mmCIF file of C-alpha atoms in Angstrom:
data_model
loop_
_atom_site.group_PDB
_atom_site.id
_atom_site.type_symbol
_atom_site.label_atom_id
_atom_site.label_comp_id
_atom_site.label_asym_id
_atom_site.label_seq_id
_atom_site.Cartn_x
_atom_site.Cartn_y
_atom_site.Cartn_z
ATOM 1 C CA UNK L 292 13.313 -5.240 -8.047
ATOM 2 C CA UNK L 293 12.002 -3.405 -5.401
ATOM 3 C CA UNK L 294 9.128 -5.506 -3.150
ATOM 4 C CA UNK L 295 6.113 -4.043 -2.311
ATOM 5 C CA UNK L 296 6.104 -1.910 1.443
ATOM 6 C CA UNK L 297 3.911 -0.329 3.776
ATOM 7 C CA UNK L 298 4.829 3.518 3.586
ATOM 8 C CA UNK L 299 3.838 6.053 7.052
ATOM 9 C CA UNK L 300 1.923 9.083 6.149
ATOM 10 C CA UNK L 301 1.593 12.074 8.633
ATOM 11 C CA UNK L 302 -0.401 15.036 8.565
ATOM 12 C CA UNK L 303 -0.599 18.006 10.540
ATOM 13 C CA UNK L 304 1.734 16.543 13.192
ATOM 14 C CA UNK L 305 3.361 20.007 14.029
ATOM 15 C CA UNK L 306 0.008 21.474 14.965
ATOM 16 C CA UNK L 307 -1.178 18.833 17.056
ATOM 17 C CA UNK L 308 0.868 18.215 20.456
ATOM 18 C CA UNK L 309 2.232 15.274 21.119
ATOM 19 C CA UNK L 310 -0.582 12.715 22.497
ATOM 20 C CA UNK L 311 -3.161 14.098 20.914
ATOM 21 C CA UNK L 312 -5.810 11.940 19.818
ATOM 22 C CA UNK L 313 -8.569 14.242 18.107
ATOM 23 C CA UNK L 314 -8.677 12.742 14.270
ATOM 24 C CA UNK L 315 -5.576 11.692 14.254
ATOM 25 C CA UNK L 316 -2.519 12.238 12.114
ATOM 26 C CA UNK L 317 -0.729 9.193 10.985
ATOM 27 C CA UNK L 318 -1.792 6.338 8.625
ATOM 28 C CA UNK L 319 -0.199 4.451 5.846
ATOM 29 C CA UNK L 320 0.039 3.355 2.186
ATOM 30 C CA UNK L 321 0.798 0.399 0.347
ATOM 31 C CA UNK L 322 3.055 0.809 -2.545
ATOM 32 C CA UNK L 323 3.700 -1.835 -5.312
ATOM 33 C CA UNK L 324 7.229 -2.793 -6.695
ATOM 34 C CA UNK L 325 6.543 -0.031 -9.488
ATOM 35 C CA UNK L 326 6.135 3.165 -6.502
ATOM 36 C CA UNK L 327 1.835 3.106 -7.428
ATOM 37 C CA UNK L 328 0.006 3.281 -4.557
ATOM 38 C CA UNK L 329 -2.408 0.049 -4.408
ATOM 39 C CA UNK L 330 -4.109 1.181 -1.068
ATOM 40 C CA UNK L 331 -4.216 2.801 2.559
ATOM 41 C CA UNK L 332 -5.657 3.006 5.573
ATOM 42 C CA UNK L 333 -9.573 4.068 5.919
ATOM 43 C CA UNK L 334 -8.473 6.267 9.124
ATOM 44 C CA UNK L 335 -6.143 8.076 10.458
ATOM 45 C CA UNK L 336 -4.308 7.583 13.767
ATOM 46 C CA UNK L 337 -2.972 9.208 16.806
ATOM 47 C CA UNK L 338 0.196 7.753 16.340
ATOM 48 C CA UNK L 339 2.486 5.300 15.115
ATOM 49 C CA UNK L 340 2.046 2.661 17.597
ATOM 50 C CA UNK L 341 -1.647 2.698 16.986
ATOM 51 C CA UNK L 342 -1.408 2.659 13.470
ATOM 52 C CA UNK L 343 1.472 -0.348 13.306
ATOM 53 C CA UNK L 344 -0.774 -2.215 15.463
ATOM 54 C CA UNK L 345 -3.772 -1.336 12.895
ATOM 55 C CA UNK L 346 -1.466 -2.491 10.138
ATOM 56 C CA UNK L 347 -0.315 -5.830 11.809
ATOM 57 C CA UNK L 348 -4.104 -6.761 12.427
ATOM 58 C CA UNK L 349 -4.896 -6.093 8.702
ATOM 59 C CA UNK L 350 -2.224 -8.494 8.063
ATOM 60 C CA UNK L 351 -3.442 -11.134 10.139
ATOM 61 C CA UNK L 352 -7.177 -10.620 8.946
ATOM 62 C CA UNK L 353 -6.587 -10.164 5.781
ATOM 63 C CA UNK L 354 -8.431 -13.049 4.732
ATOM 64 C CA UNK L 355 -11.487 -12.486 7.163
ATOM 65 C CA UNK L 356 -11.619 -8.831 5.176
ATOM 66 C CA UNK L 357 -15.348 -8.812 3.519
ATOM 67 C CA UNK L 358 -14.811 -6.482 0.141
ATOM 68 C CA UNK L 359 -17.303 -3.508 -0.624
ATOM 69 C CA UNK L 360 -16.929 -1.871 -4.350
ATOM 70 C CA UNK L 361 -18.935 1.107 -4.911
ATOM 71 C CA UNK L 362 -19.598 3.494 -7.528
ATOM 72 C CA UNK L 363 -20.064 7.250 -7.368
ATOM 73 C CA UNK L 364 -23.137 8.259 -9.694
ATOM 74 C CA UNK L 365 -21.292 11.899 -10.171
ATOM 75 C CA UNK L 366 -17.919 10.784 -11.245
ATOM 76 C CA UNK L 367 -19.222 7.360 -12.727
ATOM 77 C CA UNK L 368 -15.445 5.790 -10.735
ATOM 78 C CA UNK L 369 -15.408 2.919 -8.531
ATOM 79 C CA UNK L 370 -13.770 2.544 -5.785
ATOM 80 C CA UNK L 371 -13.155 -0.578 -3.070
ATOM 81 C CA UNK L 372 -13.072 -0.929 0.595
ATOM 82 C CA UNK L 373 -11.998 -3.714 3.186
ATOM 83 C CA UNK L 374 -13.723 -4.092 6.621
ATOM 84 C CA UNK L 375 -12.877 -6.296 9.513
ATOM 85 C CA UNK L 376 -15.401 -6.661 12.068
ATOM 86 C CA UNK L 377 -17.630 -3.981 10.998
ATOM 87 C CA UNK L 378 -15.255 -1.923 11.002
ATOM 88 C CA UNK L 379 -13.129 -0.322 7.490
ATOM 89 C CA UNK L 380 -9.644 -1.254 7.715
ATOM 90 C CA UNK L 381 -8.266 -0.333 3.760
ATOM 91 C CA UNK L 382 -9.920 1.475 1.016
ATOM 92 C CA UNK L 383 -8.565 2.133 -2.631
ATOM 93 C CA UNK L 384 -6.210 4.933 -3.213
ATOM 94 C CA UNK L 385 -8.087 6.403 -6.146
ATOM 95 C CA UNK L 386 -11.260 5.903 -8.038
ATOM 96 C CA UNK L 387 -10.939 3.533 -10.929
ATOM 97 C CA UNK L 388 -13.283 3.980 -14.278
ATOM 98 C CA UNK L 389 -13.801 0.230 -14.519
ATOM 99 C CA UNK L 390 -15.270 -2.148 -12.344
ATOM 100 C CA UNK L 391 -13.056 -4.683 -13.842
ATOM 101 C CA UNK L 392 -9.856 -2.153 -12.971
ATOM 102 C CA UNK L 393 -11.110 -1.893 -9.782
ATOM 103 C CA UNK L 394 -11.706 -5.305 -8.508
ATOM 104 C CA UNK L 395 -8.084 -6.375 -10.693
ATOM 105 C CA UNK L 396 -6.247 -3.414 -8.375
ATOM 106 C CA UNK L 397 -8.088 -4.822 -5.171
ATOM 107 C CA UNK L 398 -6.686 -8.449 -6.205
ATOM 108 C CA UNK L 399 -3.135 -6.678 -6.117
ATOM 109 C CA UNK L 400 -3.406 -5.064 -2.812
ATOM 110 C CA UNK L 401 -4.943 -8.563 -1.584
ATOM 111 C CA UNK L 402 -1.960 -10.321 -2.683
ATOM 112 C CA UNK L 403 0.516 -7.768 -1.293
ATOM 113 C CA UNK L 404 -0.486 -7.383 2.080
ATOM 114 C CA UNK L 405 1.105 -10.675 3.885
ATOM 115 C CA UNK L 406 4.067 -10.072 1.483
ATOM 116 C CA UNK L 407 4.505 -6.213 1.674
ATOM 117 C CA UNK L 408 7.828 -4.818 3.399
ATOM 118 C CA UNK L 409 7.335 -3.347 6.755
ATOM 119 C CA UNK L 410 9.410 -0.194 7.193
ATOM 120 C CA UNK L 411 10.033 1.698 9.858
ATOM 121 C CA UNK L 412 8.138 5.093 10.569
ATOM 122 C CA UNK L 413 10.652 8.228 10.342
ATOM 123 C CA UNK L 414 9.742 11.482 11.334
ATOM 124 C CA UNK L 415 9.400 14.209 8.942
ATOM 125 C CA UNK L 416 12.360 16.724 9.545
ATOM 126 C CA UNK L 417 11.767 20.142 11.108
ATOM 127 C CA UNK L 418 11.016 23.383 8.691
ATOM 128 C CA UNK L 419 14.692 25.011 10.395
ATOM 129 C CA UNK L 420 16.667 22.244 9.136
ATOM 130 C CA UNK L 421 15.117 22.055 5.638
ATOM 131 C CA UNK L 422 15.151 25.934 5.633
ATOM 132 C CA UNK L 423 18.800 25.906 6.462
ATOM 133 C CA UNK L 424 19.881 23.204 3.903
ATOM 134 C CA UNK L 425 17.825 25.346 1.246
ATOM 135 C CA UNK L 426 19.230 28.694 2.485
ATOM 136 C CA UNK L 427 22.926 26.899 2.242
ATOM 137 C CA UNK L 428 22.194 25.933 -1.732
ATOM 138 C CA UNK L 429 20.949 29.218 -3.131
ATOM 139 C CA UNK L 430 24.254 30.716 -1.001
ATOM 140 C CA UNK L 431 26.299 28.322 -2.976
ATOM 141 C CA UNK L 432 24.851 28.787 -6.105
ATOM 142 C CA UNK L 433 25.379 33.042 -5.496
ATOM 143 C CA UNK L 434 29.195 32.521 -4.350
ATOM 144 C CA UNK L 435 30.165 30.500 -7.559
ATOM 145 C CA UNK L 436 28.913 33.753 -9.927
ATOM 146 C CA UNK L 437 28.236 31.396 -12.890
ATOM 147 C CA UNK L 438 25.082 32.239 -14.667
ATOM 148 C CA UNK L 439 24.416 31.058 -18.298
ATOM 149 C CA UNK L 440 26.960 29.076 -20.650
ATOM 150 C CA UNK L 441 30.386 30.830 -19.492
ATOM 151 C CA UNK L 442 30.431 31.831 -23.214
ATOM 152 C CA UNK L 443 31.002 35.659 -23.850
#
């Protein structure tokens, strides 16, 4: 069985230059042993270091965390958040319909975070190599000249 683990998003990193700090562009998930998401980080961050070192404090706080479950009147869902110091440190992944659901998923992301695998942040490969590994595949697929069954 696969454990739970702390997964590295990015966004936008190859429009921002390297250093930048303006809203930042990494963050992370935590994924249960089934691949569901059971929560992430409430920012994002100008870069891995910062955001490991936002993850490792969440770790060590995690039982200092004080727990705020809301509910949107629109889409009736509720949702929770974790803040240490003041400040929001985790929030849920998706809305939930029931209270009950909600405060049950926040008990599992609770649980996981001392436990959770840390990996390690890869980058994201550049558009030219994916472009070249696609290009390469649909060239392979032309030279063979099978299409259909085979069956005249």
């Amino acid at each position: 069985m696969v454990p739970s683990r702390f997964l590295y998003v990015v966004r936008g990193a190859q429009r921002r230059p390297a250093g930048a700090a303006e809203g930042g562009c990494v963050g992370w998930r935590l994924v249960g042993s089934n691949h569901r998401e059971l929560g992430r980080s409430a920012e994002m961050y100008a870069g891995f270091a910062e955001c490991r070192a936002a993850l490792l404090r969440l770790r060590e706080r995690i039982g200092d965390a004080r727990v705020l479950l809301t509910t949107t009147e629109s889409a009736g869902g509720w949702s929770w958040r974790l803040e240490i110091d003041g400040r929001a440190a985790a929030v849920a992944g998706r809305p939930y319909q029931r209270q009950r659901d909600c405060q049950y998923n926040l008990g599992q992301f609770v649980n996981a975070v001392p436990v959770a695998e840390l990996t390690e942040p890869t980058l994201p490969r550049a558009k030219e190599e994916r472009a070249v590994r696609v290009r390469t595949a649909a060239e392979d697929r032309g030279v063979t000249g099978r299409t259909g069954s085979g069956v005249k």
